Amino acid sequence: MCARELISIDEARERVLAEVRPLATEHVPLSAGRVLAEPAVAYEDLPPFDASAMDGFAVPGADAGTLRIEGESRAGAPSARPLADGTACRISTGAVVPEGTYAVVPVEATEQRDGDVVVPATDAGANIRRAGEDVRAGEAVIAAGTEIGPAEVAVLASLGAPTVVCARIPLVAILATGDELVEPGMDLAPGQIRNSNAYGLAAQAERAGARVVMRERVADDLAETREMLAHALASADVVCVSGGVSVGPHDHVKPALAELGVSEHFWGVRLQPGKPTWFGTAPDGGLVFGLPGNPVSAMVTFHLFARPAIRALQGADPGIGAARARAGEPLRRNRKRDQMMRVRLEQGDDGWVARPTKAQGSHVLTSMLGADALARVPQGEGDVATGERIDIELL
Ligand code: AMP
Ligand code: MG
């Protein structure tokens, strides 16, 4: 594969995103984790009426003096009559301000005796929250493509809609190829290793907002690979297959995909770890990622290429999380490929400082532990010097 032309990380990501067609939408109950497919528009003013910001008294004018207490406006139970001159209306936080109110005086600032209340001078409109002060009816409050988190859930609930329109959840199939793979909990025979990719990739897919509908181990056998891939393509929007995508005699993924009519958009990225990454599309538009078998490479390439696609399928931005940091120590460059180093971030005087978590071999899976970001160390000679600025992508 050395003779092949490798493409850049950015080019690979562009080619992936160019193939994404957002999924159909559906009405879903309000909850976090989905992506809005349509802007959320306020049907009502928020607050819906002029409301008191304090427990106290609604007063009819600016002056200090003694007023007769008449009536009460409680949250959910407005006072029936307008405020008359010479009177004050008892009022609770969040209650409707009676007609004729000049301001609300907090109870702490008043003195009550024999059905009267002594109030200080007050400014017009003091302690009144105006109708529509936060949101006006008809206003678009949350843009399409926004991920619904707790703040969005609360705002959407305050706008009164019980459901929202979201793209359906992307379905992901994960196939881990390799005769050597054994599931956790089973005995390891000589030469066998744990099938960690199936678990790590599934967790990454779920975190990206997808539902994992299939997670299977596949033997290094052409017929089985083809059969499992056919099944995966029929049941998912995105198929991630790990391993078997190189050119060894036991790498059957590419020939099997070709037999199934999946067309290649790239194979080989100028990236370490993750050079042999493959991407293609099925005749029905399904996205297929052939991820390298090495566990770090599989996770890093999922993050760089599959995760943005899963987000884009939901109508969200790809969520690259681009930022900058300074190298906290010299970082050895690879002459021919950009590296995506697993780094921990610390707060420096001048923004983030990035340091590798540990050894960066593509088999050192524990280098993913505690990683805050992938730091892009551009290809070239020598080291990136301590203190030099580099691009990072937050994990
Ligand atoms: P391959 O791309 O199939 O040549 O695999 C490259 C390396 O990754 C080999 O050392 C494999 O044993 C290892 N590997 C492949 N699949 C997995 C997996 N699912 N979990 C952990 N390691 C794997
Ligand atoms: Mg293999």
PDB file of N, CA and C and ligand atoms in Angstrom, residues 174-183 191-199 201 216-217 220 242-248 250-251 253 276 291-298 362-363 365, ligand 1:
ATOM      1  N   ILE A 174     -21.474  -2.702  13.973  1.00  0.00           N
ATOM      2  CA  ILE A 174     -20.029  -2.819  14.199  1.00  0.00           C
ATOM      3  C   ILE A 174     -19.611  -4.261  13.973  1.00  0.00           C
ATOM      4  N   LEU A 175     -18.679  -4.432  13.065  1.00  0.00           N
ATOM      5  CA  LEU A 175     -18.144  -5.759  12.790  1.00  0.00           C
ATOM      6  C   LEU A 175     -16.656  -5.733  13.115  1.00  0.00           C
ATOM      7  N   ALA A 176     -16.214  -6.663  13.939  1.00  0.00           N
ATOM      8  CA  ALA A 176     -14.791  -6.767  14.253  1.00  0.00           C
ATOM      9  C   ALA A 176     -14.268  -8.035  13.584  1.00  0.00           C
ATOM     10  N   THR A 177     -13.375  -7.831  12.607  1.00  0.00           N
ATOM     11  CA  THR A 177     -12.848  -9.005  11.902  1.00  0.00           C
ATOM     12  C   THR A 177     -11.576  -9.495  12.581  1.00  0.00           C
ATOM     13  N   GLY A 178     -11.355 -10.781  12.521  1.00  0.00           N
ATOM     14  CA  GLY A 178     -10.102 -11.344  13.024  1.00  0.00           C
ATOM     15  C   GLY A 178     -10.320 -12.706  13.653  1.00  0.00           C
ATOM     16  N   ASP A 179      -9.602 -13.709  13.152  1.00  0.00           N
ATOM     17  CA  ASP A 179      -9.673 -15.062  13.726  1.00  0.00           C
ATOM     18  C   ASP A 179      -9.116 -15.096  15.142  1.00  0.00           C
ATOM     19  N   GLU A 180      -8.293 -14.082  15.470  1.00  0.00           N
ATOM     20  CA  GLU A 180      -7.612 -14.093  16.764  1.00  0.00           C
ATOM     21  C   GLU A 180      -8.463 -13.522  17.894  1.00  0.00           C
ATOM     22  N   LEU A 181      -9.666 -13.040  17.587  1.00  0.00           N
ATOM     23  CA  LEU A 181     -10.412 -12.252  18.583  1.00  0.00           C
ATOM     24  C   LEU A 181     -11.250 -13.120  19.511  1.00  0.00           C
ATOM     25  N   VAL A 182     -11.188 -12.786  20.782  1.00  0.00           N
ATOM     26  CA  VAL A 182     -11.947 -13.498  21.807  1.00  0.00           C
ATOM     27  C   VAL A 182     -12.660 -12.451  22.672  1.00  0.00           C
ATOM     28  N   GLU A 183     -13.899 -12.747  23.028  1.00  0.00           N
ATOM     29  CA  GLU A 183     -14.683 -11.793  23.833  1.00  0.00           C
ATOM     30  C   GLU A 183     -14.190 -11.799  25.284  1.00  0.00           C
ATOM     31  N   GLY A 191      -2.027 -17.151  21.144  1.00  0.00           N
ATOM     32  CA  GLY A 191      -2.144 -16.330  19.936  1.00  0.00           C
ATOM     33  C   GLY A 191      -3.426 -15.534  19.848  1.00  0.00           C
ATOM     34  N   GLN A 192      -4.326 -15.714  20.804  1.00  0.00           N
ATOM     35  CA  GLN A 192      -5.587 -14.963  20.743  1.00  0.00           C
ATOM     36  C   GLN A 192      -5.483 -13.654  21.520  1.00  0.00           C
ATOM     37  N   ILE A 193      -6.288 -12.699  21.121  1.00  0.00           N
ATOM     38  CA  ILE A 193      -6.346 -11.422  21.862  1.00  0.00           C
ATOM     39  C   ILE A 193      -7.810 -11.054  22.076  1.00  0.00           C
ATOM     40  N   ARG A 194      -8.005 -10.081  22.946  1.00  0.00           N
ATOM     41  CA  ARG A 194      -9.373  -9.637  23.243  1.00  0.00           C
ATOM     42  C   ARG A 194      -9.926  -8.774  22.119  1.00  0.00           C
ATOM     43  N   ASN A 195     -11.184  -8.946  21.873  1.00  0.00           N
ATOM     44  CA  ASN A 195     -11.881  -8.128  20.880  1.00  0.00           C
ATOM     45  C   ASN A 195     -12.268  -6.808  21.520  1.00  0.00           C
ATOM     46  N   SER A 196     -11.290  -5.922  21.684  1.00  0.00           N
ATOM     47  CA  SER A 196     -11.627  -4.649  22.351  1.00  0.00           C
ATOM     48  C   SER A 196     -12.318  -3.677  21.405  1.00  0.00           C
ATOM     49  N   ASN A 197     -12.030  -3.767  20.121  1.00  0.00           N
ATOM     50  CA  ASN A 197     -12.606  -2.777  19.189  1.00  0.00           C
ATOM     51  C   ASN A 197     -14.125  -2.795  19.188  1.00  0.00           C
ATOM     52  N   ALA A 198     -14.708  -3.992  19.249  1.00  0.00           N
ATOM     53  CA  ALA A 198     -16.171  -4.069  19.176  1.00  0.00           C
ATOM     54  C   ALA A 198     -16.794  -3.275  20.312  1.00  0.00           C
ATOM     55  N   TYR A 199     -16.131  -3.290  21.462  1.00  0.00           N
ATOM     56  CA  TYR A 199     -16.687  -2.608  22.635  1.00  0.00           C
ATOM     57  C   TYR A 199     -16.411  -1.110  22.586  1.00  0.00           C
ATOM     58  N   LEU A 201     -15.658   0.797  19.985  1.00  0.00           N
ATOM     59  CA  LEU A 201     -16.354   1.474  18.885  1.00  0.00           C
ATOM     60  C   LEU A 201     -17.838   1.622  19.187  1.00  0.00           C
ATOM     61  N   GLU A 216     -20.777  -7.679  15.990  1.00  0.00           N
ATOM     62  CA  GLU A 216     -20.425  -9.081  15.756  1.00  0.00           C
ATOM     63  C   GLU A 216     -18.944  -9.230  15.449  1.00  0.00           C
ATOM     64  N   ARG A 217     -18.436 -10.389  15.829  1.00  0.00           N
ATOM     65  CA  ARG A 217     -17.088 -10.776  15.430  1.00  0.00           C
ATOM     66  C   ARG A 217     -17.198 -11.516  14.103  1.00  0.00           C
ATOM     67  N   ASP A 220     -11.846 -14.399   9.587  1.00  0.00           N
ATOM     68  CA  ASP A 220     -11.092 -13.969   8.391  1.00  0.00           C
ATOM     69  C   ASP A 220     -11.378 -14.933   7.244  1.00  0.00           C
ATOM     70  N   SER A 242     -13.884  -3.247  11.699  1.00  0.00           N
ATOM     71  CA  SER A 242     -12.501  -3.042  12.125  1.00  0.00           C
ATOM     72  C   SER A 242     -11.636  -4.205  11.669  1.00  0.00           C
ATOM     73  N   GLY A 243     -10.421  -3.872  11.285  1.00  0.00           N
ATOM     74  CA  GLY A 243      -9.442  -4.870  10.854  1.00  0.00           C
ATOM     75  C   GLY A 243      -9.742  -5.380   9.448  1.00  0.00           C
ATOM     76  N   GLY A 244      -8.796  -6.169   8.931  1.00  0.00           N
ATOM     77  CA  GLY A 244      -9.010  -6.837   7.649  1.00  0.00           C
ATOM     78  C   GLY A 244      -9.077  -5.910   6.453  1.00  0.00           C
ATOM     79  N   VAL A 245      -8.573  -4.676   6.639  1.00  0.00           N
ATOM     80  CA  VAL A 245      -8.739  -3.705   5.551  1.00  0.00           C
ATOM     81  C   VAL A 245      -7.398  -3.402   4.878  1.00  0.00           C
ATOM     82  N   SER A 246      -6.365  -4.176   5.276  1.00  0.00           N
ATOM     83  CA  SER A 246      -5.064  -4.014   4.620  1.00  0.00           C
ATOM     84  C   SER A 246      -4.971  -4.973   3.432  1.00  0.00           C
ATOM     85  N   VAL A 247      -3.756  -5.321   3.065  1.00  0.00           N
ATOM     86  CA  VAL A 247      -3.594  -6.112   1.835  1.00  0.00           C
ATOM     87  C   VAL A 247      -3.028  -7.497   2.098  1.00  0.00           C
ATOM     88  N   GLY A 248      -3.130  -7.962   3.357  1.00  0.00           N
ATOM     89  CA  GLY A 248      -2.664  -9.307   3.667  1.00  0.00           C
ATOM     90  C   GLY A 248      -3.581 -10.348   3.035  1.00  0.00           C
ATOM     91  N   HIS A 250      -5.248 -12.453   4.441  1.00  0.00           N
ATOM     92  CA  HIS A 250      -6.430 -12.724   5.256  1.00  0.00           C
ATOM     93  C   HIS A 250      -7.277 -11.476   5.451  1.00  0.00           C
ATOM     94  N   ASP A 251      -7.051 -10.482   4.611  1.00  0.00           N
ATOM     95  CA  ASP A 251      -7.822  -9.242   4.685  1.00  0.00           C
ATOM     96  C   ASP A 251      -8.900  -9.280   3.611  1.00  0.00           C
ATOM     97  N   VAL A 253     -12.026  -7.621   3.736  1.00  0.00           N
ATOM     98  CA  VAL A 253     -13.081  -6.606   3.818  1.00  0.00           C
ATOM     99  C   VAL A 253     -13.290  -5.889   2.492  1.00  0.00           C
ATOM    100  N   PRO A 276      -4.395   2.910   7.170  1.00  0.00           N
ATOM    101  CA  PRO A 276      -5.181   2.116   6.218  1.00  0.00           C
ATOM    102  C   PRO A 276      -6.696   2.362   6.240  1.00  0.00           C
ATOM    103  N   LEU A 291     -12.136   0.479   9.337  1.00  0.00           N
ATOM    104  CA  LEU A 291     -11.191   1.068  10.301  1.00  0.00           C
ATOM    105  C   LEU A 291     -10.055   0.086  10.551  1.00  0.00           C
ATOM    106  N   PRO A 292      -8.864   0.602  10.798  1.00  0.00           N
ATOM    107  CA  PRO A 292      -7.731  -0.276  11.062  1.00  0.00           C
ATOM    108  C   PRO A 292      -7.994  -1.140  12.301  1.00  0.00           C
ATOM    109  N   GLY A 293      -7.388  -2.316  12.348  1.00  0.00           N
ATOM    110  CA  GLY A 293      -7.612  -3.226  13.472  1.00  0.00           C
ATOM    111  C   GLY A 293      -6.924  -2.792  14.744  1.00  0.00           C
ATOM    112  N   ASN A 294      -5.771  -2.163  14.622  1.00  0.00           N
ATOM    113  CA  ASN A 294      -5.064  -1.749  15.832  1.00  0.00           C
ATOM    114  C   ASN A 294      -5.981  -0.895  16.699  1.00  0.00           C
ATOM    115  N   PRO A 295      -6.070  -1.221  17.965  1.00  0.00           N
ATOM    116  CA  PRO A 295      -7.110  -0.618  18.795  1.00  0.00           C
ATOM    117  C   PRO A 295      -7.068   0.907  18.882  1.00  0.00           C
ATOM    118  N   VAL A 296      -5.887   1.492  18.985  1.00  0.00           N
ATOM    119  CA  VAL A 296      -5.832   2.956  19.050  1.00  0.00           C
ATOM    120  C   VAL A 296      -6.234   3.539  17.702  1.00  0.00           C
ATOM    121  N   SER A 297      -5.739   2.926  16.637  1.00  0.00           N
ATOM    122  CA  SER A 297      -6.074   3.415  15.301  1.00  0.00           C
ATOM    123  C   SER A 297      -7.581   3.366  15.090  1.00  0.00           C
ATOM    124  N   ALA A 298      -8.215   2.283  15.550  1.00  0.00           N
ATOM    125  CA  ALA A 298      -9.661   2.142  15.364  1.00  0.00           C
ATOM    126  C   ALA A 298     -10.402   3.271  16.076  1.00  0.00           C
ATOM    127  N   SER A 362       0.309   2.423  18.194  1.00  0.00           N
ATOM    128  CA  SER A 362      -1.105   2.226  17.852  1.00  0.00           C
ATOM    129  C   SER A 362      -1.695   1.015  18.558  1.00  0.00           C
ATOM    130  N   HIS A 363      -0.850   0.254  19.267  1.00  0.00           N
ATOM    131  CA  HIS A 363      -1.353  -0.872  20.054  1.00  0.00           C
ATOM    132  C   HIS A 363      -1.479  -0.502  21.535  1.00  0.00           C
ATOM    133  N   LEU A 365      -3.312   0.820  23.894  1.00  0.00           N
ATOM    134  CA  LEU A 365      -4.690   1.277  24.069  1.00  0.00           C
ATOM    135  C   LEU A 365      -4.842   2.179  25.285  1.00  0.00           C
TER     136      LEU A 365
HETATM  137  P1  AMP B   1      -5.648  -6.059  10.979  1.00  0.00           P
HETATM  138  O1  AMP B   1      -6.006  -4.681  10.522  1.00  0.00           O
HETATM  139  O2  AMP B   1      -6.787  -7.000  10.878  1.00  0.00           O
HETATM  140  O3  AMP B   1      -4.408  -6.540  10.343  1.00  0.00           O
HETATM  141  O4  AMP B   1      -5.332  -5.906  12.526  1.00  0.00           O
HETATM  142  C1  AMP B   1      -4.247  -5.124  12.980  1.00  0.00           C
HETATM  143  C2  AMP B   1      -3.945  -5.414  14.427  1.00  0.00           C
HETATM  144  O5  AMP B   1      -5.068  -5.070  15.230  1.00  0.00           O
HETATM  145  C3  AMP B   1      -3.660  -6.849  14.740  1.00  0.00           C
HETATM  146  O6  AMP B   1      -2.645  -6.908  15.702  1.00  0.00           O
HETATM  147  C4  AMP B   1      -4.953  -7.360  15.296  1.00  0.00           C
HETATM  148  O7  AMP B   1      -4.777  -8.458  16.137  1.00  0.00           O
HETATM  149  C5  AMP B   1      -5.461  -6.172  16.037  1.00  0.00           C
HETATM  150  N1  AMP B   1      -6.910  -6.202  16.096  1.00  0.00           N
HETATM  151  C6  AMP B   1      -7.720  -6.428  15.051  1.00  0.00           C
HETATM  152  N2  AMP B   1      -9.002  -6.403  15.427  1.00  0.00           N
HETATM  153  C7  AMP B   1      -9.007  -6.155  16.755  1.00  0.00           C
HETATM  154  C8  AMP B   1     -10.048  -6.014  17.729  1.00  0.00           C
HETATM  155  N3  AMP B   1     -11.331  -6.145  17.395  1.00  0.00           N
HETATM  156  N4  AMP B   1      -9.707  -5.754  18.988  1.00  0.00           N
HETATM  157  C9  AMP B   1      -8.405  -5.618  19.329  1.00  0.00           C
HETATM  158  N5  AMP B   1      -7.390  -5.733  18.452  1.00  0.00           N
HETATM  159  C10 AMP B   1      -7.676  -6.013  17.180  1.00  0.00           C
END
